[in-house]
């Protein structure tokens, strides 16, 4: 373990909740609890989108077609809407892969207020306590291709063996993990795009700007998009609101995409001569200095929305 992050410290510094770790299911529940008079249709796979005059037609796998005045596409990194209407969007393989799971109980000696990453040669392991006395962990290793059959075969026992030389509490957390909770994902991001809007179609979240998870900002960016867009649409005519949305979101997302890629590259280095040097340098950097590097990411002011108003 070379560095840890005390996320309460960020909140103290910025005077607002700067970082929180929570289970995706809990986030869904929180969002759903705020919705009123909204119809949600599940099982609707969008397979295409086209413009028809000033309307947009969405096609679904079950044969349905829906005509809309306005489309907010938040269908993730493989967005069908983006692929249909934004030819600029290109997925990019970050040359590493990741397993994730939740394990019950926080091991003794693990500080629940700190995130940690432990780095080896082309492999790393991250730990974060989440509400409900549970630990979220991720384990990454370098990969030459997506859907590598050898990596696809790796189960929890394989991961335990792969990280057997990592320090406690990693073996303990792995030992507690239910095998069925394991999720495997190749890490892709999107090459930064110059616009997230086309007419009255707007991309939000990973559909617009999937970033590698290295700075832990993908979900945060998606939530920011929604907050910014909602605030702008409430105050401005829709055409201007969309222009302002692009102006505010494209630059921020690009910066985080580039920084995340850079971080990923260094974290996944495998050269046996370079890795010890990297580890020495990273572990020697004072925590305060490392934290300052995240200021541009975490200390975001939403003042521009008020200015637009
Ligand atoms: C290994 C890993 C670790 C990560 N760690 C972090 C982290 O620590 N912090 C962080 O902030 N972010 C992290 N992320 C990124 C985060 O998961 C994403 O940025 C976030 O989920 C994006 O939210 P979204 O709503 O835009 O897209 P998604 O969460 O991908 O949601 C897209 C939704 O659209 C649906 N959908 C997809 N295609 C279609 C279709 N054709 N038709 C209809 N519906 C469709 C999907 O079912 C899904 O419900 C991580 C990602 C990975 C892979």
GROMACS .gro file of C-alpha atoms and ligand atoms in nm:
model
  362
    1UNK     CA    1   0.000   0.000   0.000
    2UNK     CA    2   0.162   0.322  -0.116
    3UNK     CA    3  -0.098   0.587  -0.036
    4UNK     CA    4  -0.444   0.602   0.120
    5UNK     CA    5  -0.713   0.866   0.085
    6UNK     CA    6  -0.902   1.006   0.382
    7UNK     CA    7  -1.229   1.116   0.223
    8UNK     CA    8  -1.359   1.291   0.536
    9UNK     CA    9  -1.059   1.521   0.503
   10UNK     CA   10  -1.173   1.628   0.154
   11UNK     CA   11  -1.519   1.709   0.286
   12UNK     CA   12  -1.368   1.914   0.569
   13UNK     CA   13  -1.147   2.103   0.324
   14UNK     CA   14  -1.421   2.188   0.073
   15UNK     CA   15  -1.700   2.235   0.325
   16UNK     CA   16  -1.932   1.990   0.150
   17UNK     CA   17  -1.950   1.616   0.099
   18UNK     CA   18  -1.669   1.573  -0.152
   19UNK     CA   19  -1.651   1.196  -0.180
   20UNK     CA   20  -1.880   0.913  -0.077
   21UNK     CA   21  -1.866   0.541  -0.137
   22UNK     CA   22  -2.196   0.362  -0.170
   23UNK     CA   23  -2.346   0.052  -0.323
   24UNK     CA   24  -2.502   0.101  -0.667
   25UNK     CA   25  -2.825  -0.057  -0.540
   26UNK     CA   26  -2.843   0.199  -0.257
   27UNK     CA   27  -2.792   0.482  -0.508
   28UNK     CA   28  -3.075   0.343  -0.723
   29UNK     CA   29  -3.304   0.328  -0.419
   30UNK     CA   30  -3.217   0.687  -0.324
   31UNK     CA   31  -3.287   0.813  -0.677
   32UNK     CA   32  -3.612   0.617  -0.712
   33UNK     CA   33  -3.737   0.745  -0.376
   34UNK     CA   34  -3.735   1.101  -0.518
   35UNK     CA   35  -3.936   1.024  -0.830
   36UNK     CA   36  -4.305   1.103  -0.840
   37UNK     CA   37  -4.557   1.057  -1.120
   38UNK     CA   38  -4.297   0.905  -1.349
   39UNK     CA   39  -4.348   0.596  -1.562
   40UNK     CA   40  -4.047   0.366  -1.573
   41UNK     CA   41  -4.050   0.088  -1.832
   42UNK     CA   42  -3.783  -0.176  -1.776
   43UNK     CA   43  -3.666  -0.432  -2.031
   44UNK     CA   44  -3.670  -0.171  -2.310
   45UNK     CA   45  -3.349  -0.216  -2.508
   46UNK     CA   46  -3.292   0.072  -2.745
   47UNK     CA   47  -3.141  -0.059  -3.070
   48UNK     CA   48  -3.137   0.257  -3.281
   49UNK     CA   49  -3.222   0.624  -3.309
   50UNK     CA   50  -3.286   0.853  -3.603
   51UNK     CA   51  -3.387   1.212  -3.662
   52UNK     CA   52  -3.720   1.271  -3.837
   53UNK     CA   53  -3.756   1.643  -3.899
   54UNK     CA   54  -3.749   1.810  -3.561
   55UNK     CA   55  -3.844   1.486  -3.385
   56UNK     CA   56  -3.634   1.185  -3.283
   57UNK     CA   57  -3.746   0.826  -3.329
   58UNK     CA   58  -3.609   0.560  -3.095
   59UNK     CA   59  -3.632   0.192  -3.190
   60UNK     CA   60  -3.648  -0.085  -2.932
   61UNK     CA   61  -3.557  -0.455  -2.948
   62UNK     CA   62  -3.919  -0.558  -2.883
   63UNK     CA   63  -4.027  -0.380  -3.203
   64UNK     CA   64  -4.162  -0.066  -3.033
   65UNK     CA   65  -4.077   0.274  -3.178
   66UNK     CA   66  -4.111   0.592  -2.974
   67UNK     CA   67  -4.120   0.943  -3.120
   68UNK     CA   68  -3.987   1.219  -2.899
   69UNK     CA   69  -3.930   1.595  -2.897
   70UNK     CA   70  -3.630   1.562  -2.673
   71UNK     CA   71  -3.405   1.267  -2.582
   72UNK     CA   72  -3.171   1.237  -2.283
   73UNK     CA   73  -2.957   0.934  -2.360
   74UNK     CA   74  -2.792   0.786  -2.052
   75UNK     CA   75  -2.750   0.432  -2.177
   76UNK     CA   76  -2.390   0.382  -2.069
   77UNK     CA   77  -2.059   0.341  -2.249
   78UNK     CA   78  -2.204   0.126  -2.530
   79UNK     CA   79  -2.487   0.378  -2.586
   80UNK     CA   80  -2.705   0.279  -2.882
   81UNK     CA   81  -2.819   0.641  -2.921
   82UNK     CA   82  -2.460   0.770  -2.937
   83UNK     CA   83  -2.363   0.503  -3.190
   84UNK     CA   84  -2.658   0.601  -3.411
   85UNK     CA   85  -2.623   0.980  -3.398
   86UNK     CA   86  -2.271   1.073  -3.279
   87UNK     CA   87  -2.014   0.913  -3.512
   88UNK     CA   88  -1.734   1.091  -3.323
   89UNK     CA   89  -1.772   0.864  -3.017
   90UNK     CA   90  -1.505   0.593  -3.009
   91UNK     CA   91  -1.451   0.334  -2.737
   92UNK     CA   92  -1.093   0.271  -2.630
   93UNK     CA   93  -0.954  -0.031  -2.440
   94UNK     CA   94  -0.740   0.081  -2.143
   95UNK     CA   95  -0.538  -0.245  -2.157
   96UNK     CA   96  -0.642  -0.371  -1.819
   97UNK     CA   97  -0.927  -0.569  -1.675
   98UNK     CA   98  -1.106  -0.558  -1.340
   99UNK     CA   99  -1.290  -0.787  -1.100
  100UNK     CA  100  -1.516  -0.639  -0.833
  101UNK     CA  101  -1.723  -0.770  -0.544
  102UNK     CA  102  -1.872  -0.682  -0.208
  103UNK     CA  103  -1.762  -0.877   0.097
  104UNK     CA  104  -1.946  -0.874   0.432
  105UNK     CA  105  -1.783  -0.721   0.742
  106UNK     CA  106  -1.503  -0.466   0.773
  107UNK     CA  107  -1.181  -0.642   0.880
  108UNK     CA  108  -1.020  -0.532   1.203
  109UNK     CA  109  -0.738  -0.287   1.131
  110UNK     CA  110  -0.904  -0.147   0.817
  111UNK     CA  111  -0.991   0.222   0.855
  112UNK     CA  112  -1.346   0.261   0.717
  113UNK     CA  113  -1.285   0.632   0.646
  114UNK     CA  114  -1.004   0.561   0.401
  115UNK     CA  115  -0.986   0.433   0.046
  116UNK     CA  116  -0.674   0.238  -0.036
  117UNK     CA  117  -0.506   0.097  -0.344
  118UNK     CA  118  -0.221  -0.152  -0.326
  119UNK     CA  119   0.000  -0.168  -0.632
  120UNK     CA  120   0.210  -0.454  -0.769
  121UNK     CA  121   0.360  -0.509  -1.112
  122UNK     CA  122   0.070  -0.467  -1.355
  123UNK     CA  123  -0.180  -0.558  -1.085
  124UNK     CA  124  -0.349  -0.367  -0.806
  125UNK     CA  125  -0.613  -0.410  -0.543
  126UNK     CA  126  -0.847  -0.145  -0.401
  127UNK     CA  127  -1.052  -0.144  -0.082
  128UNK     CA  128  -1.331   0.081   0.046
  129UNK     CA  129  -1.578   0.029   0.327
  130UNK     CA  130  -1.940   0.096   0.226
  131UNK     CA  131  -2.244   0.153   0.449
  132UNK     CA  132  -2.393  -0.163   0.597
  133UNK     CA  133  -2.068  -0.305   0.740
  134UNK     CA  134  -1.944  -0.420   0.399
  135UNK     CA  135  -1.631  -0.378   0.193
  136UNK     CA  136  -1.619  -0.301  -0.180
  137UNK     CA  137  -1.306  -0.429  -0.346
  138UNK     CA  138  -1.163  -0.423  -0.696
  139UNK     CA  139  -0.872  -0.614  -0.841
  140UNK     CA  140  -0.708  -0.515  -1.169
  141UNK     CA  141  -0.446  -0.668  -1.395
  142UNK     CA  142  -0.302  -0.578  -1.733
  143UNK     CA  143  -0.460  -0.736  -2.043
  144UNK     CA  144  -0.359  -0.747  -2.408
  145UNK     CA  145  -0.711  -0.780  -2.546
  146UNK     CA  146  -1.075  -0.759  -2.443
  147UNK     CA  147  -1.268  -1.078  -2.355
  148UNK     CA  148  -0.944  -1.269  -2.302
  149UNK     CA  149  -1.055  -1.634  -2.259
  150UNK     CA  150  -0.781  -1.703  -2.000
  151UNK     CA  151  -0.902  -1.411  -1.785
  152UNK     CA  152  -1.266  -1.509  -1.838
  153UNK     CA  153  -1.188  -1.845  -1.674
  154UNK     CA  154  -1.047  -1.681  -1.359
  155UNK     CA  155  -1.286  -1.736  -1.068
  156UNK     CA  156  -1.259  -1.620  -0.706
  157UNK     CA  157  -1.012  -1.900  -0.624
  158UNK     CA  158  -0.796  -1.788  -0.918
  159UNK     CA  159  -0.805  -1.429  -0.796
  160UNK     CA  160  -0.707  -1.537  -0.444
  161UNK     CA  161  -0.406  -1.718  -0.591
  162UNK     CA  162  -0.320  -1.422  -0.816
  163UNK     CA  163  -0.317  -1.181  -0.518
  164UNK     CA  164  -0.181  -1.432  -0.262
  165UNK     CA  165   0.135  -1.223  -0.211
  166UNK     CA  166  -0.066  -0.907  -0.131
  167UNK     CA  167  -0.081  -0.785   0.231
  168UNK     CA  168  -0.364  -0.814   0.485
  169UNK     CA  169  -0.653  -0.741   0.490
  170UNK     CA  170  -0.669  -0.832   0.118
  171UNK     CA  171  -0.655  -1.214   0.170
  172UNK     CA  172  -0.913  -1.181   0.452
  173UNK     CA  173  -1.151  -0.975   0.238
  174UNK     CA  174  -1.116  -1.224  -0.048
  175UNK     CA  175  -1.178  -1.517   0.187
  176UNK     CA  176  -1.506  -1.359   0.302
  177UNK     CA  177  -1.633  -1.283  -0.050
  178UNK     CA  178  -1.927  -1.492  -0.178
  179UNK     CA  179  -1.814  -1.634  -0.517
  180UNK     CA  180  -2.145  -1.541  -0.681
  181UNK     CA  181  -2.088  -1.170  -0.615
  182UNK     CA  182  -1.788  -1.148  -0.848
  183UNK     CA  183  -1.821  -0.913  -1.149
  184UNK     CA  184  -1.566  -0.906  -1.431
  185UNK     CA  185  -1.526  -0.605  -1.664
  186UNK     CA  186  -1.265  -0.509  -1.923
  187UNK     CA  187  -1.188  -0.141  -1.875
  188UNK     CA  188  -1.285   0.080  -2.167
  189UNK     CA  189  -1.327   0.454  -2.189
  190UNK     CA  190  -1.439   0.691  -2.464
  191UNK     CA  191  -1.205   0.912  -2.660
  192UNK     CA  192  -1.305   1.266  -2.551
  193UNK     CA  193  -1.583   1.408  -2.770
  194UNK     CA  194  -1.622   1.772  -2.874
  195UNK     CA  195  -1.999   1.785  -2.810
  196UNK     CA  196  -2.258   1.591  -2.613
  197UNK     CA  197  -2.559   1.737  -2.794
  198UNK     CA  198  -2.708   1.705  -3.141
  199UNK     CA  199  -3.027   1.897  -3.199
  200UNK     CA  200  -3.250   1.789  -2.916
  201UNK     CA  201  -3.057   1.472  -2.833
  202UNK     CA  202  -2.835   1.501  -2.525
  203UNK     CA  203  -2.583   1.247  -2.398
  204UNK     CA  204  -2.531   1.215  -2.022
  205UNK     CA  205  -2.296   1.005  -1.811
  206UNK     CA  206  -2.091   0.724  -1.964
  207UNK     CA  207  -2.284   0.757  -2.290
  208UNK     CA  208  -2.112   1.095  -2.331
  209UNK     CA  209  -1.778   1.056  -2.155
  210UNK     CA  210  -1.698   0.715  -2.005
  211UNK     CA  211  -1.368   0.752  -1.819
  212UNK     CA  212  -1.147   0.480  -1.672
  213UNK     CA  213  -1.237   0.425  -1.306
  214UNK     CA  214  -0.893   0.530  -1.182
  215UNK     CA  215  -1.000   0.859  -1.026
  216UNK     CA  216  -1.338   0.718  -0.918
  217UNK     CA  217  -1.523   0.992  -1.106
  218UNK     CA  218  -1.748   0.822  -1.365
  219UNK     CA  219  -2.064   0.811  -1.157
  220UNK     CA  220  -1.989   1.153  -1.010
  221UNK     CA  221  -1.960   1.303  -1.359
  222UNK     CA  222  -2.293   1.144  -1.457
  223UNK     CA  223  -2.466   1.294  -1.152
  224UNK     CA  224  -2.307   1.633  -1.223
  225UNK     CA  225  -2.435   1.618  -1.582
  226UNK     CA  226  -2.788   1.562  -1.456
  227UNK     CA  227  -2.763   1.841  -1.196
  228UNK     CA  228  -2.619   2.091  -1.446
  229UNK     CA  229  -2.866   2.004  -1.722
  230UNK     CA  230  -3.167   2.019  -1.491
  231UNK     CA  231  -3.057   2.358  -1.355
  232UNK     CA  232  -2.997   2.500  -1.703
  233UNK     CA  233  -3.326   2.370  -1.848
  234UNK     CA  234  -3.513   2.520  -1.554
  235UNK     CA  235  -3.367   2.865  -1.625
  236UNK     CA  236  -3.300   2.896  -1.997
  237UNK     CA  237  -3.475   2.825  -2.328
  238UNK     CA  238  -3.387   2.469  -2.427
  239UNK     CA  239  -3.158   2.555  -2.720
  240UNK     CA  240  -2.945   2.786  -2.508
  241UNK     CA  241  -2.954   2.542  -2.215
  242UNK     CA  242  -2.805   2.269  -2.436
  243UNK     CA  243  -2.532   2.500  -2.563
  244UNK     CA  244  -2.443   2.593  -2.205
  245UNK     CA  245  -2.450   2.225  -2.104
  246UNK     CA  246  -2.192   2.145  -2.371
  247UNK     CA  247  -1.980   2.443  -2.271
  248UNK     CA  248  -1.972   2.334  -1.907
  249UNK     CA  249  -1.944   1.958  -1.939
  250UNK     CA  250  -1.716   1.885  -2.238
  251UNK     CA  251  -1.407   2.050  -2.090
  252UNK     CA  252  -1.446   1.902  -1.743
  253UNK     CA  253  -1.511   1.550  -1.874
  254UNK     CA  254  -1.213   1.569  -2.112
  255UNK     CA  255  -0.979   1.671  -1.833
  256UNK     CA  256  -1.089   1.384  -1.610
  257UNK     CA  257  -1.071   1.135  -1.900
  258UNK     CA  258  -0.711   1.233  -1.975
  259UNK     CA  259  -0.601   1.234  -1.610
  260UNK     CA  260  -0.768   0.896  -1.548
  261UNK     CA  261  -0.591   0.741  -1.846
  262UNK     CA  262  -0.257   0.873  -1.728
  263UNK     CA  263  -0.313   0.739  -1.376
  264UNK     CA  264  -0.414   0.399  -1.521
  265UNK     CA  265  -0.099   0.380  -1.728
  266UNK     CA  266   0.130   0.443  -1.431
  267UNK     CA  267  -0.068   0.217  -1.196
  268UNK     CA  268  -0.052  -0.071  -1.445
  269UNK     CA  269   0.320  -0.048  -1.522
  270UNK     CA  270   0.479  -0.392  -1.527
  271UNK     CA  271   0.848  -0.329  -1.604
  272UNK     CA  272   1.037  -0.488  -1.307
  273UNK     CA  273   1.301  -0.212  -1.317
  274UNK     CA  274   1.052   0.075  -1.323
  275UNK     CA  275   0.794  -0.057  -1.073
  276UNK     CA  276   1.016  -0.033  -0.759
  277UNK     CA  277   1.118   0.322  -0.858
  278UNK     CA  278   0.752   0.418  -0.912
  279UNK     CA  279   0.659   0.268  -0.577
  280UNK     CA  280   0.939   0.454  -0.402
  281UNK     CA  281   0.837   0.788  -0.556
  282UNK     CA  282   0.464   0.744  -0.495
  283UNK     CA  283   0.511   0.635  -0.134
  284UNK     CA  284   0.746   0.931  -0.070
  285UNK     CA  285   0.501   1.197  -0.188
  286UNK     CA  286   0.335   1.361   0.116
  287UNK     CA  287  -0.037   1.280   0.145
  288UNK     CA  288  -0.120   1.651   0.146
  289UNK     CA  289   0.050   1.698  -0.191
  290UNK     CA  290  -0.131   1.399  -0.342
  291UNK     CA  291  -0.461   1.534  -0.211
  292UNK     CA  292  -0.391   1.875  -0.370
  293UNK     CA  293  -0.363   1.702  -0.708
  294UNK     CA  294  -0.728   1.605  -0.674
  295UNK     CA  295  -0.843   1.960  -0.603
  296UNK     CA  296  -0.928   2.026  -0.968
  297UNK     CA  297  -1.139   1.711  -0.974
  298UNK     CA  298  -1.318   1.740  -0.640
  299UNK     CA  299  -1.344   2.111  -0.573
  300UNK     CA  300  -1.608   2.182  -0.834
  301UNK     CA  301  -1.822   2.491  -0.798
  302UNK     CA  302  -2.165   2.498  -0.956
  303UNK     CA  303  -2.159   2.880  -0.958
  304UNK     CA  304  -2.164   2.897  -1.340
  305UNK     CA  305  -2.524   2.776  -1.327
  306UNK     CA  306  -2.618   3.063  -1.101
  307UNK     CA  307  -2.437   3.301  -1.338
  308UNK     CA  308  -2.639   3.162  -1.630
  309UNK     CA  309  -2.955   3.229  -1.434
  310LIG     C1  310  -1.460  -0.154  -1.269
  310LIG     C2  311  -1.528  -0.022  -1.257
  310LIG     C3  312  -1.512   0.054  -1.143
  310LIG     C4  313  -1.573   0.180  -1.132
  310LIG     N1  314  -1.552   0.252  -1.020
  310LIG     C5  315  -1.608   0.374  -1.008
  310LIG     C6  316  -1.590   0.452  -0.892
  310LIG     O1  317  -1.521   0.413  -0.799
  310LIG     N2  318  -1.652   0.573  -0.885
  310LIG     C7  319  -1.726   0.622  -0.987
  310LIG     O2  320  -1.779   0.733  -0.976
  310LIG     N3  321  -1.745   0.551  -1.099
  310LIG     C8  322  -1.688   0.428  -1.113
  310LIG     N4  323  -1.707   0.355  -1.225
  310LIG     C9  324  -1.777   0.416  -1.337
  310LIG    C10  325  -1.927   0.414  -1.315
  310LIG     O3  326  -1.973   0.281  -1.298
  310LIG    C11  327  -1.995   0.476  -1.437
  310LIG     O4  328  -1.932   0.598  -1.471
  310LIG    C12  329  -2.140   0.503  -1.410
  310LIG     O5  330  -2.207   0.382  -1.385
  310LIG    C13  331  -2.202   0.575  -1.529
  310LIG     O6  332  -2.339   0.589  -1.506
  310LIG     P1  333  -2.439   0.593  -1.629
  310LIG     O7  334  -2.573   0.602  -1.568
  310LIG     O8  335  -2.394   0.695  -1.726
  310LIG     O9  336  -2.420   0.453  -1.704
  310LIG     P2  337  -2.450   0.306  -1.651
  310LIG    O10  338  -2.433   0.296  -1.506
  310LIG    O11  339  -2.369   0.216  -1.740
  310LIG    O12  340  -2.604   0.288  -1.681
  310LIG    C14  341  -2.651   0.274  -1.813
  310LIG    C15  342  -2.790   0.216  -1.806
  310LIG    O13  343  -2.842   0.209  -1.939
  310LIG    C16  344  -2.890   0.080  -1.962
  310LIG     N5  345  -2.870   0.054  -2.106
  310LIG    C17  346  -2.756   0.025  -2.170
  310LIG     N6  347  -2.776   0.008  -2.301
  310LIG    C18  348  -2.908   0.026  -2.321
  310LIG    C19  349  -2.992   0.021  -2.435
  310LIG     N7  350  -2.942  -0.005  -2.557
  310LIG     N8  351  -3.124   0.044  -2.420
  310LIG    C20  352  -3.176   0.073  -2.297
  310LIG     N9  353  -3.102   0.079  -2.184
  310LIG    C21  354  -2.970   0.055  -2.197
  310LIG    C22  355  -2.809  -0.013  -1.875
  310LIG    O14  356  -2.881  -0.131  -1.848
  310LIG    C23  357  -2.794   0.074  -1.749
  310LIG    O15  358  -2.905   0.062  -1.665
  310LIG    C24  359  -1.650   0.228  -1.238
  310LIG    C25  360  -1.668   0.152  -1.354
  310LIG    C26  361  -1.607   0.028  -1.362
  310LIG    C27  362  -1.628  -0.054  -1.490
   0.00000   0.00000   0.00000
